[in-house]
Tab-separated table of C-alpha atoms in Angstrom:
chain	number	residue	atom	x	y	z
Q	1	UNK	CA	230.471	110.912	214.219
Q	2	UNK	CA	232.769	108.024	215.094
Q	3	UNK	CA	232.716	106.954	211.450
Q	4	UNK	CA	233.695	110.464	210.335
Q	5	UNK	CA	236.558	110.552	212.864
Q	6	UNK	CA	237.803	107.175	211.663
Q	7	UNK	CA	237.781	108.360	208.032
Q	8	UNK	CA	239.669	111.511	208.977
Q	9	UNK	CA	242.291	109.530	210.856
Q	10	UNK	CA	242.738	107.145	207.953
Q	11	UNK	CA	243.058	110.052	205.504
Q	12	UNK	CA	245.603	111.716	207.755
Q	13	UNK	CA	247.682	108.524	208.025
Q	14	UNK	CA	247.703	107.973	204.268
Q	15	UNK	CA	248.625	111.646	203.697
Q	16	UNK	CA	251.517	111.318	206.115
Q	17	UNK	CA	252.843	108.234	204.347
Q	18	UNK	CA	252.366	109.870	200.940
Q	19	UNK	CA	254.229	113.076	201.751
Q	20	UNK	CA	256.900	111.158	203.680
Q	21	UNK	CA	257.499	109.087	200.552
Q	22	UNK	CA	257.747	112.200	198.358
Q	23	UNK	CA	260.214	113.797	200.763
Q	24	UNK	CA	262.288	110.608	200.981
Q	25	UNK	CA	262.538	110.267	197.198
Q	26	UNK	CA	263.542	113.932	196.778
Q	27	UNK	CA	266.184	113.723	199.535
Q	28	UNK	CA	267.700	110.518	198.197
Q	29	UNK	CA	267.766	111.856	194.663
Q	30	UNK	CA	269.648	114.949	195.753
Q	31	UNK	CA	272.052	112.806	197.750
Q	32	UNK	CA	272.644	110.599	194.727
Q	33	UNK	CA	273.634	113.612	192.640
Q	34	UNK	CA	276.303	114.466	195.178
Q	35	UNK	CA	277.547	110.864	195.428
Q	36	UNK	CA	277.599	110.340	191.694
Q	37	UNK	CA	279.141	113.697	190.838
Q	38	UNK	CA	282.409	113.366	188.971
Q	39	UNK	CA	283.686	116.892	188.223
Q	40	UNK	CA	285.430	117.241	184.886
Q	41	UNK	CA	288.165	119.786	184.178
Q	42	UNK	CA	287.086	122.948	182.355
Q	43	UNK	CA	289.038	125.383	180.276
Q	44	UNK	CA	289.332	127.698	183.283
Q	45	UNK	CA	290.896	124.876	185.304
Q	46	UNK	CA	293.732	124.453	182.773
Q	47	UNK	CA	296.419	127.092	183.202
Q	48	UNK	CA	299.733	127.616	181.470
Q	49	UNK	CA	302.665	127.187	183.872
Q	50	UNK	CA	304.828	130.252	184.437
Q	51	UNK	CA	308.089	130.491	182.504
Q	52	UNK	CA	310.217	129.800	185.569
Q	53	UNK	CA	308.516	126.404	185.981
Q	54	UNK	CA	309.291	125.202	182.481
Q	55	UNK	CA	312.606	123.726	183.613
Q	56	UNK	CA	310.933	121.225	185.977
Q	57	UNK	CA	311.612	117.687	184.680
Q	58	UNK	CA	308.629	115.976	183.047
Q	59	UNK	CA	308.976	112.937	185.311
Q	60	UNK	CA	308.522	115.087	188.419
Q	61	UNK	CA	305.411	116.635	186.900
Q	62	UNK	CA	303.963	113.170	186.188
Q	63	UNK	CA	304.743	111.961	189.713
Q	64	UNK	CA	303.097	115.046	191.166
Q	65	UNK	CA	300.028	114.485	189.011
Q	66	UNK	CA	299.765	110.899	190.160
Q	67	UNK	CA	300.003	111.896	193.802
Q	68	UNK	CA	297.304	114.543	193.463
Q	69	UNK	CA	294.819	112.230	191.708
Q	70	UNK	CA	292.076	111.241	194.200
Q	71	UNK	CA	291.565	107.568	194.894
Q	72	UNK	CA	288.461	106.051	193.253
Q	73	UNK	CA	285.406	105.490	195.443
Q	74	UNK	CA	285.241	101.791	196.443
Q	75	UNK	CA	282.387	99.589	195.258
Q	76	UNK	CA	282.739	96.924	197.961
Q	77	UNK	CA	284.317	96.125	201.318
Q	78	UNK	CA	286.599	93.135	201.668
Q	79	UNK	CA	287.004	90.268	201.234
Q	80	UNK	CA	289.028	89.498	204.344
Q	81	UNK	CA	291.066	86.378	203.657
Q	82	UNK	CA	293.816	84.277	205.144
Q	83	UNK	CA	295.974	82.258	202.759
Q	84	UNK	CA	298.448	79.427	203.220
Q	85	UNK	CA	302.086	79.837	202.172
Q	86	UNK	CA	301.590	77.650	199.108
Q	87	UNK	CA	298.439	79.637	198.197
Q	88	UNK	CA	296.405	76.459	197.801
Q	89	UNK	CA	294.170	77.008	200.812
Q	90	UNK	CA	292.215	80.115	201.802
Q	91	UNK	CA	289.939	81.129	204.653
Q	92	UNK	CA	287.469	83.989	204.253
Q	93	UNK	CA	285.739	85.754	207.144
Q	94	UNK	CA	282.361	87.343	206.562
Q	95	UNK	CA	279.856	89.397	208.518
Q	96	UNK	CA	276.490	90.930	207.656
Q	97	UNK	CA	274.510	93.311	209.859
Q	98	UNK	CA	271.122	94.833	209.122
Q	99	UNK	CA	269.534	97.533	211.262
Q	100	UNK	CA	265.828	97.977	210.560
Q	101	UNK	CA	263.338	100.712	211.387
Q	102	UNK	CA	259.757	99.786	210.601
Q	103	UNK	CA	256.321	101.426	210.847
Q	104	UNK	CA	253.076	99.469	210.403
Q	105	UNK	CA	249.628	100.977	210.010
Q	106	UNK	CA	247.301	97.979	210.404
Q	107	UNK	CA	243.665	97.520	209.468
Q	108	UNK	CA	241.928	95.709	212.340
Q	109	UNK	CA	238.645	95.181	210.534
Q	110	UNK	CA	235.227	96.755	210.260
Q	111	UNK	CA	234.283	98.851	213.277
Q	112	UNK	CA	237.845	98.887	214.638
Q	113	UNK	CA	240.264	101.796	214.545
Q	114	UNK	CA	243.541	101.329	212.709
Q	115	UNK	CA	246.581	100.379	214.763
Q	116	UNK	CA	250.012	101.997	214.496
Q	117	UNK	CA	253.187	100.157	215.445
Q	118	UNK	CA	256.800	101.246	215.091
Q	119	UNK	CA	260.030	99.638	216.208
Q	120	UNK	CA	263.744	99.409	215.506
Q	121	UNK	CA	265.782	96.226	215.682
Q	122	UNK	CA	269.080	94.592	214.807
Q	123	UNK	CA	267.342	92.334	212.363
Q	124	UNK	CA	270.215	90.194	211.118
Q	125	UNK	CA	273.695	89.754	212.568
Q	126	UNK	CA	275.278	86.892	210.676
Q	127	UNK	CA	278.944	85.861	210.819
Q	128	UNK	CA	280.247	83.368	208.258
Q	129	UNK	CA	283.355	81.362	207.553
Q	130	UNK	CA	284.187	80.090	204.069
Q	131	UNK	CA	287.195	77.935	203.278
Q	132	UNK	CA	288.779	76.779	200.024
Q	133	UNK	CA	291.085	73.760	199.989
Q	134	UNK	CA	293.433	72.321	197.340
Q	135	UNK	CA	293.050	75.221	194.898
Q	136	UNK	CA	289.262	75.226	195.174
Q	137	UNK	CA	288.732	71.494	194.773
Q	138	UNK	CA	286.971	71.474	198.161
Q	139	UNK	CA	285.029	74.285	199.781
Q	140	UNK	CA	283.291	74.446	203.136
Q	141	UNK	CA	280.917	77.039	204.515
Q	142	UNK	CA	279.614	77.847	207.991
Q	143	UNK	CA	276.905	80.486	208.431
Q	144	UNK	CA	275.247	81.537	211.713
Q	145	UNK	CA	272.457	83.895	212.706
Q	146	UNK	CA	273.255	85.644	215.992
Q	147	UNK	CA	270.506	88.249	216.192
Q	148	UNK	CA	269.276	89.216	219.686
Q	149	UNK	CA	267.497	86.303	221.394
Q	150	UNK	CA	268.428	84.074	218.456
Q	151	UNK	CA	271.220	81.655	217.643
Q	152	UNK	CA	270.591	79.680	214.453
Q	153	UNK	CA	272.750	77.348	212.416
Q	154	UNK	CA	271.891	78.436	208.891
Q	155	UNK	CA	274.356	76.776	206.526
Q	156	UNK	CA	277.006	74.122	206.998
Q	157	UNK	CA	278.190	72.142	203.987
Q	158	UNK	CA	281.131	70.714	202.053
Q	159	UNK	CA	281.354	71.239	198.297
Q	160	UNK	CA	283.483	69.075	195.987
Q	161	UNK	CA	284.327	70.569	192.574
Q	162	UNK	CA	286.186	68.235	190.189
Q	163	UNK	CA	284.541	70.031	187.245
Q	164	UNK	CA	282.484	73.216	186.810
Q	165	UNK	CA	279.518	71.199	185.533
Q	166	UNK	CA	279.853	68.337	188.029
Q	167	UNK	CA	279.975	69.514	191.639
Q	168	UNK	CA	278.764	67.687	194.743
Q	169	UNK	CA	277.441	69.361	197.871
Q	170	UNK	CA	276.634	67.672	201.183
Q	171	UNK	CA	275.275	69.402	204.254
Q	172	UNK	CA	272.591	71.923	205.169
Q	173	UNK	CA	271.722	74.838	202.868
Q	174	UNK	CA	268.817	76.253	200.883
Q	175	UNK	CA	267.297	73.611	198.667
Q	176	UNK	CA	267.770	74.655	194.994
Q	177	UNK	CA	264.179	75.744	194.434
Q	178	UNK	CA	264.130	78.989	192.354
Q	179	UNK	CA	267.003	81.294	191.486
Q	180	UNK	CA	265.251	84.120	193.357
Q	181	UNK	CA	265.490	82.310	196.674
Q	182	UNK	CA	269.024	80.984	196.094
Q	183	UNK	CA	270.395	84.536	195.899
Q	184	UNK	CA	271.713	85.983	199.147
Q	185	UNK	CA	269.527	88.138	201.397
Q	186	UNK	CA	272.384	90.680	201.236
Q	187	UNK	CA	271.618	91.272	197.532
Q	188	UNK	CA	267.845	91.699	197.665
Q	189	UNK	CA	266.437	94.632	195.726
Q	190	UNK	CA	263.991	95.525	198.496
Q	191	UNK	CA	264.476	95.294	202.260
Q	192	UNK	CA	263.220	91.699	202.484
Q	193	UNK	CA	261.886	88.739	200.512
Q	194	UNK	CA	258.511	88.854	198.763
Q	195	UNK	CA	255.500	87.160	200.391
Q	196	UNK	CA	255.764	84.386	197.779
Q	197	UNK	CA	259.082	83.306	199.293
Q	198	UNK	CA	257.568	82.966	202.748
Q	199	UNK	CA	254.798	80.791	201.336
Q	200	UNK	CA	256.602	78.643	198.744
Q	201	UNK	CA	260.232	78.695	199.897
Q	202	UNK	CA	262.749	77.356	199.602
Q	203	UNK	CA	264.048	76.724	203.107
Q	204	UNK	CA	267.242	75.129	204.336
Q	205	UNK	CA	267.369	71.338	204.603
Q	206	UNK	CA	270.028	68.666	204.994
Q	207	UNK	CA	270.781	66.932	201.708
Q	208	UNK	CA	273.069	65.864	198.890
Q	209	UNK	CA	273.054	67.447	195.431
Q	210	UNK	CA	274.935	67.454	192.146
Q	211	UNK	CA	275.053	70.867	190.472
Q	212	UNK	CA	276.866	73.210	188.096
Q	213	UNK	CA	277.454	75.988	190.611
Q	214	UNK	CA	274.551	77.107	192.763
Q	215	UNK	CA	275.774	80.602	193.622
Q	216	UNK	CA	277.883	81.079	190.459
Q	217	UNK	CA	276.259	78.928	187.759
Q	218	UNK	CA	277.410	78.217	184.211
Q	219	UNK	CA	275.601	79.307	180.997
Q	220	UNK	CA	273.535	76.111	181.293
Q	221	UNK	CA	272.975	75.527	184.987
Q	222	UNK	CA	271.301	72.731	186.882
Q	223	UNK	CA	270.947	71.253	190.365
Q	224	UNK	CA	269.529	67.865	191.323
Q	225	UNK	CA	269.343	66.722	194.925
Q	226	UNK	CA	267.644	64.654	197.579
Q	227	UNK	CA	266.917	66.303	200.920
Q	228	UNK	CA	265.546	65.422	204.330
Q	229	UNK	CA	262.150	67.036	203.702
Q	230	UNK	CA	262.468	68.705	207.125
Q	231	UNK	CA	262.801	72.502	207.096
Q	232	UNK	CA	265.596	73.612	209.394
Q	233	UNK	CA	263.840	76.931	210.053
Q	234	UNK	CA	260.283	78.250	210.088
Q	235	UNK	CA	260.921	81.354	207.975
Q	236	UNK	CA	260.187	80.166	204.421
Q	237	UNK	CA	258.132	77.479	202.672
Q	238	UNK	CA	255.506	77.716	205.413
Q	239	UNK	CA	252.516	78.235	203.112
Q	240	UNK	CA	250.801	74.924	203.908
Q	241	UNK	CA	251.447	75.214	207.641
Q	242	UNK	CA	250.010	78.749	207.652
Q	243	UNK	CA	246.985	77.624	205.633
Q	244	UNK	CA	246.226	74.873	208.174
Q	245	UNK	CA	247.006	77.028	211.211
Q	246	UNK	CA	250.150	75.113	212.222
Q	247	UNK	CA	253.746	76.105	213.006
Q	248	UNK	CA	256.881	74.423	211.699
Q	249	UNK	CA	259.472	73.897	214.457
Q	250	UNK	CA	262.927	75.429	213.963
Q	251	UNK	CA	265.328	72.543	214.356
Q	252	UNK	CA	268.342	74.776	213.622
Q	253	UNK	CA	267.728	77.037	216.632
Q	254	UNK	CA	270.746	76.260	218.803
Q	255	UNK	CA	269.368	78.093	221.843
Q	256	UNK	CA	265.922	76.453	221.909
Q	257	UNK	CA	265.856	73.697	219.259
Q	258	UNK	CA	262.455	72.466	218.171
Q	259	UNK	CA	261.434	68.812	218.248
Q	260	UNK	CA	263.052	66.490	215.747
Q	261	UNK	CA	260.879	65.623	212.781
Q	262	UNK	CA	260.767	62.357	210.896
Q	263	UNK	CA	262.934	62.064	207.790
Q	264	UNK	CA	260.907	62.004	204.553
Q	265	UNK	CA	262.914	62.345	201.315
Q	266	UNK	CA	262.228	65.336	199.109
Q	267	UNK	CA	263.620	65.469	195.562
Q	268	UNK	CA	264.462	68.909	194.190
Q	269	UNK	CA	265.602	69.966	190.731
Q	270	UNK	CA	266.331	73.249	188.984
Q	271	UNK	CA	267.364	73.981	185.386
Q	272	UNK	CA	268.261	77.325	183.841
Q	273	UNK	CA	269.783	79.060	180.836
Q	274	UNK	CA	271.851	82.246	181.197
Q	275	UNK	CA	272.216	84.349	178.047
Q	276	UNK	CA	275.118	86.742	177.445
Q	277	UNK	CA	276.738	86.131	180.793
Q	278	UNK	CA	273.932	87.596	182.898
Q	279	UNK	CA	274.740	87.980	186.591
Q	280	UNK	CA	272.002	85.995	188.361
Q	281	UNK	CA	273.372	86.441	191.880
Q	282	UNK	CA	271.317	89.624	192.173
Q	283	UNK	CA	268.389	91.280	190.404
Q	284	UNK	CA	269.944	94.752	190.145
Q	285	UNK	CA	271.763	95.504	186.876
Q	286	UNK	CA	275.019	97.041	188.092
Q	287	UNK	CA	276.944	96.216	184.906
Q	288	UNK	CA	274.541	97.740	182.390
Q	289	UNK	CA	274.940	97.109	178.689
Q	290	UNK	CA	273.054	95.124	176.085
Q	291	UNK	CA	270.100	92.895	177.054
Q	292	UNK	CA	270.895	89.723	179.002
Q	293	UNK	CA	268.403	87.187	180.293
Q	294	UNK	CA	267.879	84.129	182.470
Q	295	UNK	CA	265.103	81.558	182.109
Q	296	UNK	CA	264.662	78.656	184.476
Q	297	UNK	CA	262.304	76.281	186.200
Q	298	UNK	CA	262.323	74.516	189.557
Q	299	UNK	CA	260.384	71.560	190.958
Q	300	UNK	CA	260.228	69.548	194.165
Q	301	UNK	CA	258.459	66.346	195.198
Q	302	UNK	CA	258.129	65.035	198.763
Q	303	UNK	CA	257.599	61.264	199.088
Q	304	UNK	CA	255.906	61.462	202.499
Q	305	UNK	CA	255.022	65.049	203.407
Q	306	UNK	CA	253.993	65.787	206.977
Q	307	UNK	CA	250.260	66.361	207.210
Q	308	UNK	CA	249.254	70.024	207.325
Q	309	UNK	CA	252.917	71.114	207.287
Q	310	UNK	CA	254.595	70.313	203.958
Q	311	UNK	CA	254.002	70.706	200.273
Q	312	UNK	CA	253.717	67.397	198.443
Q	313	UNK	CA	255.021	69.085	195.282
Q	314	UNK	CA	256.045	72.533	194.053
Q	315	UNK	CA	256.741	74.014	190.636
Q	316	UNK	CA	258.043	77.441	189.615
Q	317	UNK	CA	259.112	78.968	186.251
Q	318	UNK	CA	261.258	82.134	186.326
Q	319	UNK	CA	262.444	84.868	183.981
Q	320	UNK	CA	265.017	87.635	184.553
Q	321	UNK	CA	265.934	90.380	182.067
Q	322	UNK	CA	268.677	92.992	182.483
Q	323	UNK	CA	269.573	95.838	180.124
Q	324	UNK	CA	271.173	99.279	180.495
Q	325	UNK	CA	270.660	99.484	184.256
Q	326	UNK	CA	267.094	98.190	184.064
Q	327	UNK	CA	265.984	94.798	185.402
Q	328	UNK	CA	262.708	92.891	185.215
Q	329	UNK	CA	261.931	89.664	187.070
Q	330	UNK	CA	258.838	87.449	186.881
Q	331	UNK	CA	258.014	84.103	188.452
Q	332	UNK	CA	255.003	81.912	189.126
Q	333	UNK	CA	254.453	79.343	191.894
Q	334	UNK	CA	252.229	76.281	192.211
Q	335	UNK	CA	251.996	74.142	195.320
Q	336	UNK	CA	250.206	70.834	195.925
Q	337	UNK	CA	249.357	69.207	199.247
Q	338	UNK	CA	247.618	66.040	200.424
Q	339	UNK	CA	244.130	66.436	201.856
Q	340	UNK	CA	243.683	65.512	205.509
Q	341	UNK	CA	240.203	64.138	204.832
Q	342	UNK	CA	239.091	61.764	202.113
Q	343	UNK	CA	241.483	61.061	199.260
Q	344	UNK	CA	245.233	61.294	199.769
Q	345	UNK	CA	246.202	62.252	196.231
Q	346	UNK	CA	247.843	65.694	196.168
Q	347	UNK	CA	245.605	68.563	195.107
Q	348	UNK	CA	246.665	71.990	193.903
Q	349	UNK	CA	246.379	74.050	197.083
Q	350	UNK	CA	248.156	77.352	196.458
Q	351	UNK	CA	249.273	79.478	193.513
Q	352	UNK	CA	251.325	82.645	193.505
Q	353	UNK	CA	253.120	85.161	191.346
Q	354	UNK	CA	255.885	87.749	191.633
Q	355	UNK	CA	256.718	90.723	189.398
Q	356	UNK	CA	259.650	92.991	190.229
Q	357	UNK	CA	261.469	95.715	188.358
Q	358	UNK	CA	264.236	98.166	189.185
Q	359	UNK	CA	266.286	100.894	187.545
Q	360	UNK	CA	269.630	102.435	188.508
Q	361	UNK	CA	269.250	106.197	188.215
Q	362	UNK	CA	272.944	106.556	189.057
Q	363	UNK	CA	275.565	104.045	190.210
Q	364	UNK	CA	274.451	104.874	193.755
Q	365	UNK	CA	270.653	105.226	193.583
Q	366	UNK	CA	268.031	102.705	192.491
Q	367	UNK	CA	264.250	102.733	192.221
Q	368	UNK	CA	262.365	99.450	192.602
Q	369	UNK	CA	258.775	98.243	192.291
Q	370	UNK	CA	257.287	94.877	193.284
Q	371	UNK	CA	253.933	93.124	193.157
Q	372	UNK	CA	253.361	89.678	194.666
Q	373	UNK	CA	250.270	87.555	195.271
Q	374	UNK	CA	249.519	84.288	197.079
Q	375	UNK	CA	246.146	82.622	196.440
Q	376	UNK	CA	244.817	79.878	198.751
Q	377	UNK	CA	242.501	77.728	196.649
Q	378	UNK	CA	238.993	76.839	197.779
Q	379	UNK	CA	239.347	73.061	198.234
Q	380	UNK	CA	242.459	73.423	200.381
Q	381	UNK	CA	240.826	76.096	202.542
Q	382	UNK	CA	237.772	73.902	203.109
Q	383	UNK	CA	239.949	70.912	204.003
Q	384	UNK	CA	241.915	73.036	206.458
Q	385	UNK	CA	238.704	74.284	208.079
Q	386	UNK	CA	237.254	70.765	208.389
Q	387	UNK	CA	240.472	69.536	210.018
Q	388	UNK	CA	240.452	72.453	212.481
Q	389	UNK	CA	236.818	71.753	213.400
Q	390	UNK	CA	237.617	68.062	213.984
Q	391	UNK	CA	240.489	68.911	216.300
Q	392	UNK	CA	238.321	71.325	218.289
Q	393	UNK	CA	235.450	68.816	218.525
Q	394	UNK	CA	237.769	66.049	219.727
Q	395	UNK	CA	239.063	68.105	222.668
Q	396	UNK	CA	237.499	67.157	226.012
Q	397	UNK	CA	238.850	69.749	228.410
Q	398	UNK	CA	237.035	73.144	228.126
Q	399	UNK	CA	240.296	75.073	228.426
Q	400	UNK	CA	241.738	73.022	225.574
Q	401	UNK	CA	238.645	73.727	223.467
Q	402	UNK	CA	239.084	77.462	224.055
Q	403	UNK	CA	242.790	77.327	223.175
Q	404	UNK	CA	242.173	75.386	219.962
Q	405	UNK	CA	239.278	77.642	218.981
Q	406	UNK	CA	241.477	80.705	219.315
Q	407	UNK	CA	244.412	79.038	217.549
Q	408	UNK	CA	242.360	77.937	214.541
Q	409	UNK	CA	239.915	80.833	214.287
Q	410	UNK	CA	241.473	82.218	211.062
Q	411	UNK	CA	241.905	78.851	209.323
Q	412	UNK	CA	240.165	78.815	205.947
Q	413	UNK	CA	239.242	82.503	206.035
Q	414	UNK	CA	242.109	84.073	204.059
Q	415	UNK	CA	241.709	83.707	200.304
Q	416	UNK	CA	244.454	85.958	198.902
Q	417	UNK	CA	247.439	87.987	200.073
Q	418	UNK	CA	248.755	90.919	197.988
Q	419	UNK	CA	251.959	92.929	198.339
Q	420	UNK	CA	252.683	96.111	196.371
Q	421	UNK	CA	255.967	97.825	197.261
Q	422	UNK	CA	257.942	100.817	196.069
Q	423	UNK	CA	261.559	101.190	197.135
Q	424	UNK	CA	264.499	103.572	196.949
Q	425	UNK	CA	268.005	102.194	197.536
Q	426	UNK	CA	271.212	104.116	198.153
Q	427	UNK	CA	274.378	102.111	197.458
Q	428	UNK	CA	276.963	103.948	199.539
Q	429	UNK	CA	279.711	101.359	199.003
Q	430	UNK	CA	278.068	98.962	196.580
Q	431	UNK	CA	276.101	96.226	198.315
Q	432	UNK	CA	278.569	96.225	201.205
Q	433	UNK	CA	277.121	99.407	202.682
Q	434	UNK	CA	273.645	100.269	201.467
Q	435	UNK	CA	270.520	102.014	202.715
Q	436	UNK	CA	267.208	100.525	201.605
Q	437	UNK	CA	263.788	102.155	201.992
Q	438	UNK	CA	260.414	100.876	200.865
Q	439	UNK	CA	256.752	101.532	201.447
Q	440	UNK	CA	254.173	98.784	200.887
Q	441	UNK	CA	250.457	98.226	200.673
Q	442	UNK	CA	249.522	94.772	202.001
Q	443	UNK	CA	246.009	93.595	201.137
Q	444	UNK	CA	244.448	90.599	202.898
Q	445	UNK	CA	241.385	89.220	201.106
Q	446	UNK	CA	239.236	87.363	203.636
Q	447	UNK	CA	235.876	85.678	203.331
Q	448	UNK	CA	234.164	88.210	205.579
Q	449	UNK	CA	236.120	91.371	204.675
Q	450	UNK	CA	239.210	92.874	203.024
Q	451	UNK	CA	241.929	94.537	205.042
Q	452	UNK	CA	244.675	96.911	203.927
Q	453	UNK	CA	247.885	97.480	205.867
Q	454	UNK	CA	250.540	100.106	205.166
Q	455	UNK	CA	254.179	99.292	205.936
Q	456	UNK	CA	257.296	101.466	205.828
Q	457	UNK	CA	260.809	100.032	206.220
Q	458	UNK	CA	264.212	101.689	206.356
Q	459	UNK	CA	267.189	99.354	206.590
Q	460	UNK	CA	270.928	99.987	206.771
Q	461	UNK	CA	273.179	97.080	205.778
Q	462	UNK	CA	276.884	96.502	206.356
Q	463	UNK	CA	278.221	93.318	204.805
Q	464	UNK	CA	281.527	91.884	203.701
């Protein structure tokens, strides 16, 4: 009887999500028709002026027509800039806010009832300050995260641009590993990054790089840099730490900074080719038109990676195609790490893949689909489990044994993570004011069982 009740509850939950999705798509589609409507004049709208109006000067008629013409709907907000009298120096103020409503229906395993969680939060509140000096020869950028209970220093750097193909950047920012991750979170096609980004990165580090324009690259773009090897935050590139049951400290948290980590140089490089002037700052094809494409590859190598925390090496090829409002993106990820037992030579530990496509139904409404996978390979899982068992066995205090046992209980058990998402976006004022909605199926392949979670997200973004 309990089994039958559980099946009924699960069927009811999936039915609710299914019909909620249908209703959401229908509502957004109808709204898009209203937003995108551009009424055209018909024969009945054109009338012949009475005879007594024929003496009105033509110039007055033209002025009247200009005044009556409605202003075009904006496609962005801002920018808000201050400029020096000689126009050689500018200062731009920026702000991004994201309000998120989320519902999770979680699978707790065999014999356990599913768990429902829902919450709303101010997910990101990020002010920024960007300055341009000497007609763009120098540029500096300061970017903070001020969400509730959080104060993070995200980006702070100085960029020197003597030539488009020879720019120098010094400071803290995202290491140039993959075009997908370099793009801004404000321009994501779905409400958040794919699970591959959380596992493989890239994250912000302090470093020095020569590049051809990271955010606005040239037809042939590149970036070569050396970085600290220490992630400033624990949001991305945490695949190895998660595999081994560890946590990377957030050194950029200004409220409660984590412990300082030892400097270990990491070399990062990215090369790409952009055909027909493709816009690679976002995946959505707002411009439309003939096919355009981007192909690139990224690699990183850490000279002395921290045990059980860092990748020793990463590699990722990418491909982006845009045409007539349609976009298709594909990437693969490979990550190596050093074993904690036996040989120290890096072994392939994790592989992943990401497929994402979207289509603009109208200038204001977009449909998107994503599939991502992260696979923890067998040798790395076994090494992580052996390390966890050693740490538990070496503990002497019983309370410490219990704490370590609980902390490392999942180490080596998760083989694959899958994410399948469908999204509907409404661009109210371009990407400055947009409403994103997606529903996802998250599958966790474990040694003992397979679990399926359902996630719904609705996010409103204001950014300039």
